[in-house]
PDB file of C-alpha atoms in Angstrom:
ATOM      1  CA  UNK A   1     130.241 -27.570-108.452  1.00 79.00           C
ATOM      2  CA  UNK A   2     128.203 -24.910-106.771  1.00 91.00           C
ATOM      3  CA  UNK A   3     128.035 -21.142-106.591  1.00 93.00           C
ATOM      4  CA  UNK A   4     128.767 -18.713-103.803  1.00 96.00           C
ATOM      5  CA  UNK A   5     126.751 -15.487-103.722  1.00 96.00           C
ATOM      6  CA  UNK A   6     126.076 -12.614-101.349  1.00 97.00           C
ATOM      7  CA  UNK A   7     122.479 -12.055-100.178  1.00 96.00           C
ATOM      8  CA  UNK A   8     121.697  -9.058 -97.969  1.00 96.00           C
ATOM      9  CA  UNK A   9     125.329  -8.830 -96.952  1.00 95.00           C
ATOM     10  CA  UNK A  10     125.695 -12.524 -96.023  1.00 95.00           C
ATOM     11  CA  UNK A  11     127.652 -15.180 -97.878  1.00 96.00           C
ATOM     12  CA  UNK A  12     125.592 -18.091 -99.195  1.00 94.00           C
ATOM     13  CA  UNK A  13     127.609 -21.049-100.482  1.00 94.00           C
ATOM     14  CA  UNK A  14     126.345 -24.243-102.104  1.00 92.00           C
ATOM     15  CA  UNK A  15     123.917 -22.593-104.515  1.00 93.00           C
ATOM     16  CA  UNK A  16     123.269 -25.062-107.373  1.00 92.00           C
ATOM     17  CA  UNK A  17     124.655 -24.127-110.807  1.00 93.00           C
ATOM     18  CA  UNK A  18     121.985 -23.100-113.342  1.00 92.00           C
ATOM     19  CA  UNK A  19     119.439 -21.944-110.765  1.00 95.00           C
ATOM     20  CA  UNK A  20     117.282 -18.914-111.650  1.00 96.00           C
ATOM     21  CA  UNK A  21     116.256 -16.035-109.380  1.00 96.00           C
ATOM     22  CA  UNK A  22     112.824 -17.675-109.106  1.00 96.00           C
ATOM     23  CA  UNK A  23     114.537 -20.920-108.098  1.00 95.00           C
ATOM     24  CA  UNK A  24     116.623 -19.116-105.494  1.00 95.00           C
ATOM     25  CA  UNK A  25     113.521 -17.525-103.942  1.00 95.00           C
ATOM     26  CA  UNK A  26     111.793 -20.919-103.656  1.00 93.00           C
ATOM     27  CA  UNK A  27     115.022 -22.392-102.252  1.00 91.00           C
ATOM     28  CA  UNK A  28     114.978 -19.634 -99.579  1.00 92.00           C
ATOM     29  CA  UNK A  29     111.198 -20.117 -99.081  1.00 93.00           C
ATOM     30  CA  UNK A  30     110.542 -16.422 -99.742  1.00 92.00           C
ATOM     31  CA  UNK A  31     107.120 -15.260-100.995  1.00 90.00           C
ATOM     32  CA  UNK A  32     107.990 -13.713-104.369  1.00 88.00           C
ATOM     33  CA  UNK A  33     104.862 -11.500-104.446  1.00 88.00           C
ATOM     34  CA  UNK A  34     105.810  -9.630-101.264  1.00 91.00           C
ATOM     35  CA  UNK A  35     109.414  -8.764-101.992  1.00 94.00           C
ATOM     36  CA  UNK A  36     111.692  -7.092-104.518  1.00 96.00           C
ATOM     37  CA  UNK A  37     115.071  -8.281-105.761  1.00 97.00           C
ATOM     38  CA  UNK A  38     118.149  -6.361-106.786  1.00 97.00           C
ATOM     39  CA  UNK A  39     121.018  -8.227-108.472  1.00 97.00           C
ATOM     40  CA  UNK A  40     124.367  -6.452-108.771  1.00 97.00           C
ATOM     41  CA  UNK A  41     122.647  -3.099-108.184  1.00 94.00           C
ATOM     42  CA  UNK A  42     120.018  -3.617-110.907  1.00 95.00           C
ATOM     43  CA  UNK A  43     116.360  -4.469-110.253  1.00 95.00           C
ATOM     44  CA  UNK A  44     115.234  -7.924-111.363  1.00 96.00           C
ATOM     45  CA  UNK A  45     111.608  -7.502-112.409  1.00 94.00           C
ATOM     46  CA  UNK A  46     109.170 -10.212-111.338  1.00 92.00           C
ATOM     47  CA  UNK A  47     108.642 -11.182-114.975  1.00 93.00           C
ATOM     48  CA  UNK A  48     112.364 -11.936-115.299  1.00 95.00           C
ATOM     49  CA  UNK A  49     112.684 -14.180-112.225  1.00 95.00           C
ATOM     50  CA  UNK A  50     112.639 -17.431-114.212  1.00 95.00           C
ATOM     51  CA  UNK A  51     114.857 -16.252-117.056  1.00 96.00           C
ATOM     52  CA  UNK A  52     117.576 -14.644-114.919  1.00 96.00           C
ATOM     53  CA  UNK A  53     120.222 -17.169-113.959  1.00 95.00           C
ATOM     54  CA  UNK A  54     122.454 -16.780-110.961  1.00 95.00           C
ATOM     55  CA  UNK A  55     126.170 -16.440-111.464  1.00 96.00           C
ATOM     56  CA  UNK A  56     129.062 -17.017-109.114  1.00 96.00           C
ATOM     57  CA  UNK A  57     129.792 -13.887-107.033  1.00 96.00           C
ATOM     58  CA  UNK A  58     126.401 -12.256-107.639  1.00 97.00           C
ATOM     59  CA  UNK A  59     125.400  -9.693-105.041  1.00 97.00           C
ATOM     60  CA  UNK A  60     121.718  -9.735-104.115  1.00 97.00           C
ATOM     61  CA  UNK A  61     119.554  -7.420-102.070  1.00 96.00           C
ATOM     62  CA  UNK A  62     116.107  -8.795-101.234  1.00 96.00           C
ATOM     63  CA  UNK A  63     113.754  -6.304 -99.580  1.00 96.00           C
ATOM     64  CA  UNK A  64     110.201  -5.999 -98.291  1.00 95.00           C
ATOM     65  CA  UNK A  65     108.060  -3.382 -96.595  1.00 95.00           C
ATOM     66  CA  UNK A  66     108.271  -2.978 -92.834  1.00 95.00           C
ATOM     67  CA  UNK A  67     106.824  -0.492 -90.368  1.00 95.00           C
ATOM     68  CA  UNK A  68     108.135   3.042 -90.708  1.00 94.00           C
ATOM     69  CA  UNK A  69     107.203   6.675 -90.321  1.00 91.00           C
TER      70      UNK A  69
ATOM     71  CA  UNK B   1      83.382  26.009-100.452  1.00 49.00           C
ATOM     72  CA  UNK B   2      86.298  23.884-101.731  1.00 54.00           C
ATOM     73  CA  UNK B   3      85.533  20.206-102.317  1.00 65.00           C
ATOM     74  CA  UNK B   4      86.509  18.358 -99.170  1.00 81.00           C
ATOM     75  CA  UNK B   5      88.768  15.698-100.650  1.00 94.00           C
ATOM     76  CA  UNK B   6      92.530  15.385-100.512  1.00 97.00           C
ATOM     77  CA  UNK B   7      93.974  15.118-104.020  1.00 97.00           C
ATOM     78  CA  UNK B   8      97.586  14.017-104.395  1.00 97.00           C
ATOM     79  CA  UNK B   9      98.994  13.603-107.908  1.00 96.00           C
ATOM     80  CA  UNK B  10      95.508  12.971-109.276  1.00 95.00           C
ATOM     81  CA  UNK B  11      94.543  10.412-106.617  1.00 95.00           C
ATOM     82  CA  UNK B  12      91.653  11.332-104.314  1.00 96.00           C
ATOM     83  CA  UNK B  13      91.436  10.495-100.619  1.00 97.00           C
ATOM     84  CA  UNK B  14      88.627  11.288 -98.210  1.00 96.00           C
ATOM     85  CA  UNK B  15      90.755  11.060 -95.054  1.00 98.00           C
ATOM     86  CA  UNK B  16      93.278  13.812 -94.351  1.00 98.00           C
ATOM     87  CA  UNK B  17      95.126  11.730 -91.805  1.00 98.00           C
ATOM     88  CA  UNK B  18      98.121   9.682 -92.916  1.00 98.00           C
ATOM     89  CA  UNK B  19      99.584   7.339 -90.331  1.00 97.00           C
ATOM     90  CA  UNK B  20     102.979   5.756 -89.918  1.00 96.00           C
ATOM     91  CA  UNK B  21     103.601   2.066 -89.298  1.00 96.00           C
ATOM     92  CA  UNK B  22     106.685   2.328 -87.086  1.00 95.00           C
ATOM     93  CA  UNK B  23     107.081   1.856 -83.314  1.00 95.00           C
ATOM     94  CA  UNK B  24     103.891  -0.176 -82.773  1.00 96.00           C
ATOM     95  CA  UNK B  25     103.929  -3.177 -80.427  1.00 96.00           C
ATOM     96  CA  UNK B  26     103.156  -5.410 -83.401  1.00 95.00           C
ATOM     97  CA  UNK B  27     101.539  -5.306 -86.827  1.00 95.00           C
ATOM     98  CA  UNK B  28      98.165  -6.379 -85.407  1.00 96.00           C
ATOM     99  CA  UNK B  29      98.049  -3.304 -83.156  1.00 97.00           C
ATOM    100  CA  UNK B  30      99.140  -1.199 -86.129  1.00 97.00           C
ATOM    101  CA  UNK B  31      96.276  -2.578 -88.227  1.00 97.00           C
ATOM    102  CA  UNK B  32      93.771  -1.899 -85.429  1.00 98.00           C
ATOM    103  CA  UNK B  33      95.038   1.688 -85.115  1.00 98.00           C
ATOM    104  CA  UNK B  34      94.728   2.113 -88.872  1.00 98.00           C
ATOM    105  CA  UNK B  35      91.107   0.968 -88.772  1.00 98.00           C
ATOM    106  CA  UNK B  36      90.325   3.346 -85.887  1.00 98.00           C
ATOM    107  CA  UNK B  37      92.065   6.275 -87.599  1.00 98.00           C
ATOM    108  CA  UNK B  38      90.168   5.986 -90.861  1.00 98.00           C
ATOM    109  CA  UNK B  39      93.435   6.746 -92.706  1.00 98.00           C
ATOM    110  CA  UNK B  40      93.759   5.619 -96.311  1.00 97.00           C
ATOM    111  CA  UNK B  41      97.512   6.087 -96.638  1.00 97.00           C
ATOM    112  CA  UNK B  42     100.298   4.597 -94.499  1.00 97.00           C
ATOM    113  CA  UNK B  43     103.984   5.368 -94.626  1.00 97.00           C
ATOM    114  CA  UNK B  44     106.238   2.299 -94.754  1.00 97.00           C
ATOM    115  CA  UNK B  45     109.963   1.608 -94.748  1.00 96.00           C
ATOM    116  CA  UNK B  46     111.960  -0.585 -97.111  1.00 95.00           C
ATOM    117  CA  UNK B  47     114.364  -3.033 -95.492  1.00 95.00           C
ATOM    118  CA  UNK B  48     116.199  -6.281 -96.111  1.00 96.00           C
ATOM    119  CA  UNK B  49     114.188  -9.478 -95.726  1.00 95.00           C
ATOM    120  CA  UNK B  50     115.425 -11.672 -92.887  1.00 92.00           C
ATOM    121  CA  UNK B  51     116.631 -14.611 -94.988  1.00 91.00           C
ATOM    122  CA  UNK B  52     117.079 -16.893 -91.983  1.00 89.00           C
ATOM    123  CA  UNK B  53     113.405 -16.678 -90.960  1.00 87.00           C
ATOM    124  CA  UNK B  54     111.284 -16.382 -94.112  1.00 84.00           C
ATOM    125  CA  UNK B  55     108.100 -17.090 -92.158  1.00 85.00           C
ATOM    126  CA  UNK B  56     108.295 -13.982 -89.975  1.00 88.00           C
ATOM    127  CA  UNK B  57     105.059 -11.949 -90.135  1.00 90.00           C
ATOM    128  CA  UNK B  58     105.139  -9.330 -92.872  1.00 92.00           C
ATOM    129  CA  UNK B  59     103.444  -5.928 -92.847  1.00 95.00           C
ATOM    130  CA  UNK B  60     101.503  -6.743 -96.028  1.00 95.00           C
ATOM    131  CA  UNK B  61      99.827  -9.662 -94.199  1.00 94.00           C
ATOM    132  CA  UNK B  62      98.246  -7.186 -91.747  1.00 96.00           C
ATOM    133  CA  UNK B  63      97.720  -4.055 -93.831  1.00 96.00           C
ATOM    134  CA  UNK B  64      96.570  -4.919 -97.347  1.00 95.00           C
ATOM    135  CA  UNK B  65      98.333  -2.727 -99.949  1.00 94.00           C
ATOM    136  CA  UNK B  66      95.341  -3.235-102.250  1.00 93.00           C
ATOM    137  CA  UNK B  67      93.058  -1.478 -99.742  1.00 95.00           C
ATOM    138  CA  UNK B  68      95.473   1.006 -98.146  1.00 96.00           C
ATOM    139  CA  UNK B  69      97.891   3.148-100.129  1.00 96.00           C
ATOM    140  CA  UNK B  70     101.478   2.363 -99.155  1.00 96.00           C
ATOM    141  CA  UNK B  71     103.766   5.362 -99.153  1.00 97.00           C
ATOM    142  CA  UNK B  72     107.323   3.977 -99.096  1.00 97.00           C
ATOM    143  CA  UNK B  73     109.837   6.260 -97.410  1.00 96.00           C
ATOM    144  CA  UNK B  74     113.580   6.696 -97.688  1.00 96.00           C
ATOM    145  CA  UNK B  75     114.272   6.807 -93.954  1.00 92.00           C
ATOM    146  CA  UNK B  76     117.886   5.873 -93.351  1.00 89.00           C
ATOM    147  CA  UNK B  77     119.056   7.268 -96.698  1.00 91.00           C
ATOM    148  CA  UNK B  78     121.614  10.039 -96.549  1.00 89.00           C
ATOM    149  CA  UNK B  79     122.268  10.593-100.261  1.00 90.00           C
ATOM    150  CA  UNK B  80     120.206  10.971-103.418  1.00 89.00           C
ATOM    151  CA  UNK B  81     121.676   7.741-104.794  1.00 92.00           C
ATOM    152  CA  UNK B  82     120.577   5.761-101.706  1.00 93.00           C
ATOM    153  CA  UNK B  83     117.069   7.220-101.971  1.00 94.00           C
ATOM    154  CA  UNK B  84     116.691   6.364-105.643  1.00 93.00           C
ATOM    155  CA  UNK B  85     117.991   2.827-105.119  1.00 94.00           C
ATOM    156  CA  UNK B  86     115.628   2.246-102.173  1.00 95.00           C
ATOM    157  CA  UNK B  87     112.557   3.584-103.958  1.00 96.00           C
ATOM    158  CA  UNK B  88     113.256   1.684-107.160  1.00 95.00           C
ATOM    159  CA  UNK B  89     113.124  -1.482-105.064  1.00 95.00           C
ATOM    160  CA  UNK B  90     109.927  -0.246-103.390  1.00 95.00           C
ATOM    161  CA  UNK B  91     108.382   0.408-106.787  1.00 95.00           C
ATOM    162  CA  UNK B  92     109.235  -3.119-107.848  1.00 93.00           C
ATOM    163  CA  UNK B  93     107.849  -4.640-104.638  1.00 92.00           C
ATOM    164  CA  UNK B  94     104.653  -2.635-104.712  1.00 88.00           C
ATOM    165  CA  UNK B  95     104.198  -1.458-108.253  1.00 79.00           C
ATOM    166  CA  UNK B  96     103.362   2.168-107.465  1.00 83.00           C
ATOM    167  CA  UNK B  97     105.288   5.389-107.917  1.00 93.00           C
ATOM    168  CA  UNK B  98     103.936   7.656-105.164  1.00 96.00           C
ATOM    169  CA  UNK B  99     106.754   7.930-102.620  1.00 97.00           C
ATOM    170  CA  UNK B 100     107.887   9.865 -99.567  1.00 97.00           C
ATOM    171  CA  UNK B 101     111.354  11.338 -99.897  1.00 97.00           C
ATOM    172  CA  UNK B 102     113.206  12.085 -96.692  1.00 96.00           C
ATOM    173  CA  UNK B 103     116.935  12.661 -96.658  1.00 95.00           C
ATOM    174  CA  UNK B 104     117.934  13.190 -93.060  1.00 91.00           C
ATOM    175  CA  UNK B 105     121.014  14.675 -91.499  1.00 89.00           C
ATOM    176  CA  UNK B 106     122.008  14.732 -87.834  1.00 87.00           C
ATOM    177  CA  UNK B 107     120.355  11.895 -85.803  1.00 87.00           C
ATOM    178  CA  UNK B 108     119.965  14.313 -82.890  1.00 90.00           C
ATOM    179  CA  UNK B 109     117.314  16.433 -84.588  1.00 91.00           C
ATOM    180  CA  UNK B 110     116.637  14.469 -87.820  1.00 91.00           C
ATOM    181  CA  UNK B 111     116.244  17.679 -89.763  1.00 93.00           C
ATOM    182  CA  UNK B 112     116.199  17.123 -93.507  1.00 95.00           C
ATOM    183  CA  UNK B 113     119.439  17.744 -95.378  1.00 95.00           C
ATOM    184  CA  UNK B 114     117.872  20.181 -97.832  1.00 96.00           C
ATOM    185  CA  UNK B 115     120.760  20.283-100.275  1.00 95.00           C
ATOM    186  CA  UNK B 116     120.679  16.508-100.651  1.00 95.00           C
ATOM    187  CA  UNK B 117     116.856  16.448-100.565  1.00 96.00           C
ATOM    188  CA  UNK B 118     116.754  18.801-103.557  1.00 97.00           C
ATOM    189  CA  UNK B 119     119.232  16.644-105.475  1.00 96.00           C
ATOM    190  CA  UNK B 120     117.388  13.414-104.640  1.00 96.00           C
ATOM    191  CA  UNK B 121     113.990  14.915-105.544  1.00 97.00           C
ATOM    192  CA  UNK B 122     115.286  15.812-109.001  1.00 97.00           C
ATOM    193  CA  UNK B 123     116.745  12.325-109.525  1.00 95.00           C
ATOM    194  CA  UNK B 124     113.467  10.679-108.480  1.00 96.00           C
ATOM    195  CA  UNK B 125     111.268  12.940-110.604  1.00 97.00           C
ATOM    196  CA  UNK B 126     113.528  12.263-113.610  1.00 96.00           C
ATOM    197  CA  UNK B 127     113.060   8.544-112.884  1.00 94.00           C
ATOM    198  CA  UNK B 128     109.252   8.864-113.050  1.00 95.00           C
ATOM    199  CA  UNK B 129     108.423   8.938-109.334  1.00 96.00           C
ATOM    200  CA  UNK B 130     105.706  11.121-107.843  1.00 97.00           C
ATOM    201  CA  UNK B 131     107.557  12.656-104.947  1.00 98.00           C
ATOM    202  CA  UNK B 132     105.999  13.746-101.671  1.00 98.00           C
ATOM    203  CA  UNK B 133     108.857  15.493 -99.961  1.00 98.00           C
ATOM    204  CA  UNK B 134     109.761  15.914 -96.305  1.00 97.00           C
ATOM    205  CA  UNK B 135     111.198  19.396 -95.895  1.00 97.00           C
ATOM    206  CA  UNK B 136     112.222  21.975 -93.340  1.00 97.00           C
ATOM    207  CA  UNK B 137     109.510  24.577 -92.705  1.00 97.00           C
ATOM    208  CA  UNK B 138     111.310  27.030 -94.969  1.00 97.00           C
ATOM    209  CA  UNK B 139     109.000  28.629 -97.552  1.00 98.00           C
ATOM    210  CA  UNK B 140     111.940  29.202 -99.923  1.00 98.00           C
ATOM    211  CA  UNK B 141     112.851  25.516-100.129  1.00 98.00           C
ATOM    212  CA  UNK B 142     109.153  24.602-100.239  1.00 98.00           C
ATOM    213  CA  UNK B 143     108.742  26.791-103.320  1.00 98.00           C
ATOM    214  CA  UNK B 144     111.825  25.313-104.993  1.00 98.00           C
ATOM    215  CA  UNK B 145     110.591  21.764-104.391  1.00 98.00           C
ATOM    216  CA  UNK B 146     107.172  22.584-105.811  1.00 98.00           C
ATOM    217  CA  UNK B 147     108.705  24.274-108.874  1.00 98.00           C
ATOM    218  CA  UNK B 148     110.810  21.169-109.422  1.00 98.00           C
ATOM    219  CA  UNK B 149     107.670  19.043-109.646  1.00 98.00           C
ATOM    220  CA  UNK B 150     107.135  17.480-106.192  1.00 98.00           C
ATOM    221  CA  UNK B 151     103.489  16.430-105.771  1.00 98.00           C
ATOM    222  CA  UNK B 152     103.215  17.296-102.061  1.00 98.00           C
ATOM    223  CA  UNK B 153     105.240  19.543 -99.776  1.00 98.00           C
ATOM    224  CA  UNK B 154     105.629  18.073 -96.295  1.00 98.00           C
ATOM    225  CA  UNK B 155     107.159  20.502 -93.797  1.00 98.00           C
ATOM    226  CA  UNK B 156     107.947  19.310 -90.294  1.00 97.00           C
ATOM    227  CA  UNK B 157     105.905  20.749 -87.439  1.00 96.00           C
ATOM    228  CA  UNK B 158     108.646  19.851 -84.948  1.00 95.00           C
ATOM    229  CA  UNK B 159     111.495  17.296 -84.963  1.00 94.00           C
ATOM    230  CA  UNK B 160     110.484  13.725 -85.881  1.00 94.00           C
ATOM    231  CA  UNK B 161     109.178  11.808 -82.880  1.00 93.00           C
ATOM    232  CA  UNK B 162     109.385  14.844 -80.563  1.00 95.00           C
ATOM    233  CA  UNK B 163     105.644  15.400 -80.050  1.00 95.00           C
ATOM    234  CA  UNK B 164     106.204  19.120 -79.488  1.00 97.00           C
ATOM    235  CA  UNK B 165     103.399  20.331 -81.741  1.00 96.00           C
ATOM    236  CA  UNK B 166     103.634  22.972 -84.470  1.00 96.00           C
ATOM    237  CA  UNK B 167     106.646  25.132 -83.598  1.00 96.00           C
ATOM    238  CA  UNK B 168     106.498  27.692 -86.373  1.00 96.00           C
ATOM    239  CA  UNK B 169     102.930  28.474 -87.361  1.00 97.00           C
ATOM    240  CA  UNK B 170     103.985  31.525 -89.353  1.00 97.00           C
ATOM    241  CA  UNK B 171     106.159  29.461 -91.699  1.00 98.00           C
ATOM    242  CA  UNK B 172     103.536  26.735 -92.115  1.00 98.00           C
ATOM    243  CA  UNK B 173     100.987  29.436 -93.046  1.00 98.00           C
ATOM    244  CA  UNK B 174     103.394  30.989 -95.554  1.00 98.00           C
ATOM    245  CA  UNK B 175     103.928  27.580 -97.172  1.00 98.00           C
ATOM    246  CA  UNK B 176     100.169  26.914 -97.283  1.00 98.00           C
ATOM    247  CA  UNK B 177      99.540  30.322 -98.861  1.00 98.00           C
ATOM    248  CA  UNK B 178     102.092  29.944-101.642  1.00 98.00           C
ATOM    249  CA  UNK B 179     101.582  26.277-102.552  1.00 98.00           C
ATOM    250  CA  UNK B 180      99.306  24.869-105.206  1.00 97.00           C
ATOM    251  CA  UNK B 181     100.143  21.232-104.368  1.00 98.00           C
ATOM    252  CA  UNK B 182      99.001  19.691-101.063  1.00 98.00           C
ATOM    253  CA  UNK B 183     100.880  20.788 -97.940  1.00 98.00           C
ATOM    254  CA  UNK B 184     101.139  18.010 -95.380  1.00 98.00           C
ATOM    255  CA  UNK B 185     102.569  18.476 -91.896  1.00 98.00           C
ATOM    256  CA  UNK B 186     104.968  15.587 -91.463  1.00 96.00           C
ATOM    257  CA  UNK B 187     106.290  15.096 -87.949  1.00 93.00           C
ATOM    258  CA  UNK B 188     105.946  16.870 -84.641  1.00 95.00           C
ATOM    259  CA  UNK B 189     102.316  16.363 -83.652  1.00 96.00           C
ATOM    260  CA  UNK B 190     102.065  14.964 -80.103  1.00 97.00           C
ATOM    261  CA  UNK B 191      98.366  14.869 -79.319  1.00 98.00           C
ATOM    262  CA  UNK B 192      94.946  15.503 -80.850  1.00 98.00           C
ATOM    263  CA  UNK B 193      94.761  19.259 -80.209  1.00 98.00           C
ATOM    264  CA  UNK B 194      98.044  19.741 -82.075  1.00 98.00           C
ATOM    265  CA  UNK B 195      96.697  17.890 -85.095  1.00 98.00           C
ATOM    266  CA  UNK B 196      93.712  20.234 -85.013  1.00 98.00           C
ATOM    267  CA  UNK B 197      96.008  23.280 -84.809  1.00 98.00           C
ATOM    268  CA  UNK B 198      97.882  22.062 -87.900  1.00 98.00           C
ATOM    269  CA  UNK B 199      94.654  21.611 -89.852  1.00 98.00           C
ATOM    270  CA  UNK B 200      93.338  25.009 -88.717  1.00 98.00           C
ATOM    271  CA  UNK B 201      96.392  26.587 -90.339  1.00 97.00           C
ATOM    272  CA  UNK B 202      95.028  25.308 -93.636  1.00 98.00           C
ATOM    273  CA  UNK B 203      97.343  22.385 -94.339  1.00 98.00           C
ATOM    274  CA  UNK B 204      95.819  19.643 -96.465  1.00 98.00           C
ATOM    275  CA  UNK B 205      96.754  16.675 -94.285  1.00 98.00           C
ATOM    276  CA  UNK B 206      98.916  15.530 -91.389  1.00 98.00           C
ATOM    277  CA  UNK B 207     101.211  12.507 -91.062  1.00 98.00           C
ATOM    278  CA  UNK B 208     101.242  11.016 -87.579  1.00 97.00           C
ATOM    279  CA  UNK B 209     103.267   8.083 -86.328  1.00 97.00           C
ATOM    280  CA  UNK B 210     104.791   8.365 -82.860  1.00 96.00           C
ATOM    281  CA  UNK B 211     101.870  10.273 -81.290  1.00 97.00           C
ATOM    282  CA  UNK B 212      99.649   7.263 -82.012  1.00 98.00           C
ATOM    283  CA  UNK B 213     102.141   4.401 -81.670  1.00 97.00           C
ATOM    284  CA  UNK B 214     103.555   5.624 -78.350  1.00 97.00           C
ATOM    285  CA  UNK B 215     100.242   6.618 -76.753  1.00 97.00           C
ATOM    286  CA  UNK B 216      99.238   4.412 -73.800  1.00 98.00           C
ATOM    287  CA  UNK B 217      96.300   3.234 -75.892  1.00 98.00           C
ATOM    288  CA  UNK B 218      97.340   3.606 -79.542  1.00 98.00           C
ATOM    289  CA  UNK B 219      93.997   2.493 -80.991  1.00 98.00           C
ATOM    290  CA  UNK B 220      92.127   5.062 -78.925  1.00 98.00           C
ATOM    291  CA  UNK B 221      94.607   7.796 -79.868  1.00 98.00           C
ATOM    292  CA  UNK B 222      94.156   6.856 -83.530  1.00 98.00           C
ATOM    293  CA  UNK B 223      90.439   7.484 -83.106  1.00 98.00           C
ATOM    294  CA  UNK B 224      91.141  10.805 -81.344  1.00 98.00           C
ATOM    295  CA  UNK B 225      93.400  11.884 -84.214  1.00 98.00           C
ATOM    296  CA  UNK B 226      90.705  11.031 -86.744  1.00 98.00           C
ATOM    297  CA  UNK B 227      88.289  13.423 -85.037  1.00 98.00           C
ATOM    298  CA  UNK B 228      90.988  16.050 -84.443  1.00 98.00           C
ATOM    299  CA  UNK B 229      91.826  16.180 -88.154  1.00 98.00           C
ATOM    300  CA  UNK B 230      88.156  16.485 -89.110  1.00 98.00           C
ATOM    301  CA  UNK B 231      87.586  19.199 -86.478  1.00 98.00           C
ATOM    302  CA  UNK B 232      90.588  21.209 -87.642  1.00 98.00           C
ATOM    303  CA  UNK B 233      89.646  20.963 -91.297  1.00 97.00           C
ATOM    304  CA  UNK B 234      86.036  21.970 -90.634  1.00 97.00           C
ATOM    305  CA  UNK B 235      87.142  24.913 -88.473  1.00 98.00           C
ATOM    306  CA  UNK B 236      89.538  26.051 -91.212  1.00 97.00           C
ATOM    307  CA  UNK B 237      86.796  25.887 -93.828  1.00 97.00           C
ATOM    308  CA  UNK B 238      84.267  27.545 -91.507  1.00 97.00           C
ATOM    309  CA  UNK B 239      86.658  30.450 -90.877  1.00 97.00           C
ATOM    310  CA  UNK B 240      87.270  31.473 -87.283  1.00 95.00           C
ATOM    311  CA  UNK B 241      85.772  34.595 -85.699  1.00 95.00           C
ATOM    312  CA  UNK B 242      88.008  37.636 -85.403  1.00 95.00           C
ATOM    313  CA  UNK B 243      90.063  37.950 -82.225  1.00 94.00           C
ATOM    314  CA  UNK B 244      88.984  40.933 -80.054  1.00 93.00           C
ATOM    315  CA  UNK B 245      90.634  42.619 -77.111  1.00 95.00           C
ATOM    316  CA  UNK B 246      87.424  43.113 -75.098  1.00 95.00           C
ATOM    317  CA  UNK B 247      84.279  41.185 -74.285  1.00 92.00           C
ATOM    318  CA  UNK B 248      81.226  41.254 -76.512  1.00 90.00           C
ATOM    319  CA  UNK B 249      78.043  39.954 -74.814  1.00 90.00           C
ATOM    320  CA  UNK B 250      76.278  37.074 -76.483  1.00 92.00           C
ATOM    321  CA  UNK B 251      72.846  38.038 -75.080  1.00 93.00           C
ATOM    322  CA  UNK B 252      71.223  41.264 -76.369  1.00 90.00           C
ATOM    323  CA  UNK B 253      71.326  44.209 -73.969  1.00 88.00           C
ATOM    324  CA  UNK B 254      68.042  45.655 -75.316  1.00 91.00           C
ATOM    325  CA  UNK B 255      64.724  44.691 -73.655  1.00 91.00           C
ATOM    326  CA  UNK B 256      66.207  44.113 -70.203  1.00 89.00           C
ATOM    327  CA  UNK B 257      63.561  44.078 -67.433  1.00 90.00           C
TER     328      UNK B 257
END
């Protein structure tokens, strides 16, 4: 059993059941201090990374700062 | 003489130059230009992380948000809802609430959609953001945005990225005269003299991106802009001489041999 979720518009299958947002970020090798996460259109605060579990069909946006005017 | 610091929403800055972080060759060149410019604030964009290459260089690795104030923008947002969503994410990533609102319209001229800008500004202010707002150079909208609670009014000097210089000095002066929050020329400056012209009109600061990033030597242009901003501010504070129609000799005519 595994979960399928959408991250930044792309389908990601094979996500282990019971994984938290923090776990997902480590799985993706993303530096959690430099990014922000939105799950189903709601912000996941950094303090809630470990306590927020991922569910099948979740839609994630993961953003960072880039150059802009 | 007024104290020569830039105060935005209670925060003080000694540099009146704000630089963008777009269009540079790479982040290292951007960081070098920042150092040469003496700017303390940079505008930044908020975008999706590239999940497939998590080790790509990130802006924060080159420009430290603890030392330089990041001003996240809403470039690419066309509605109030998009702007609020983007800046909520920015606030979470960075932890600050000073933001640059820009709701654009037609890609050909990138003029702000003022109706949507007004709506988005209200939504952001209600959500606790301190909004620095990109606006047309219309004193009526500028007044409305200030009354609403925006912390800085940022009229364009000319279309974004055009480098045409200040097109409507009369309007910029009217906005300066009526505003009690900082007025910042955002967009349109092409070279150092134009930055000076903007500051001589009495604006509090200038945001410059393309004029530095697309110069042949961006780091050198950043340095030029630093001096141009200082020169313009000093000239504004010094107060220029009156314009006259005829000559007035500098050497006394009395005592001629």
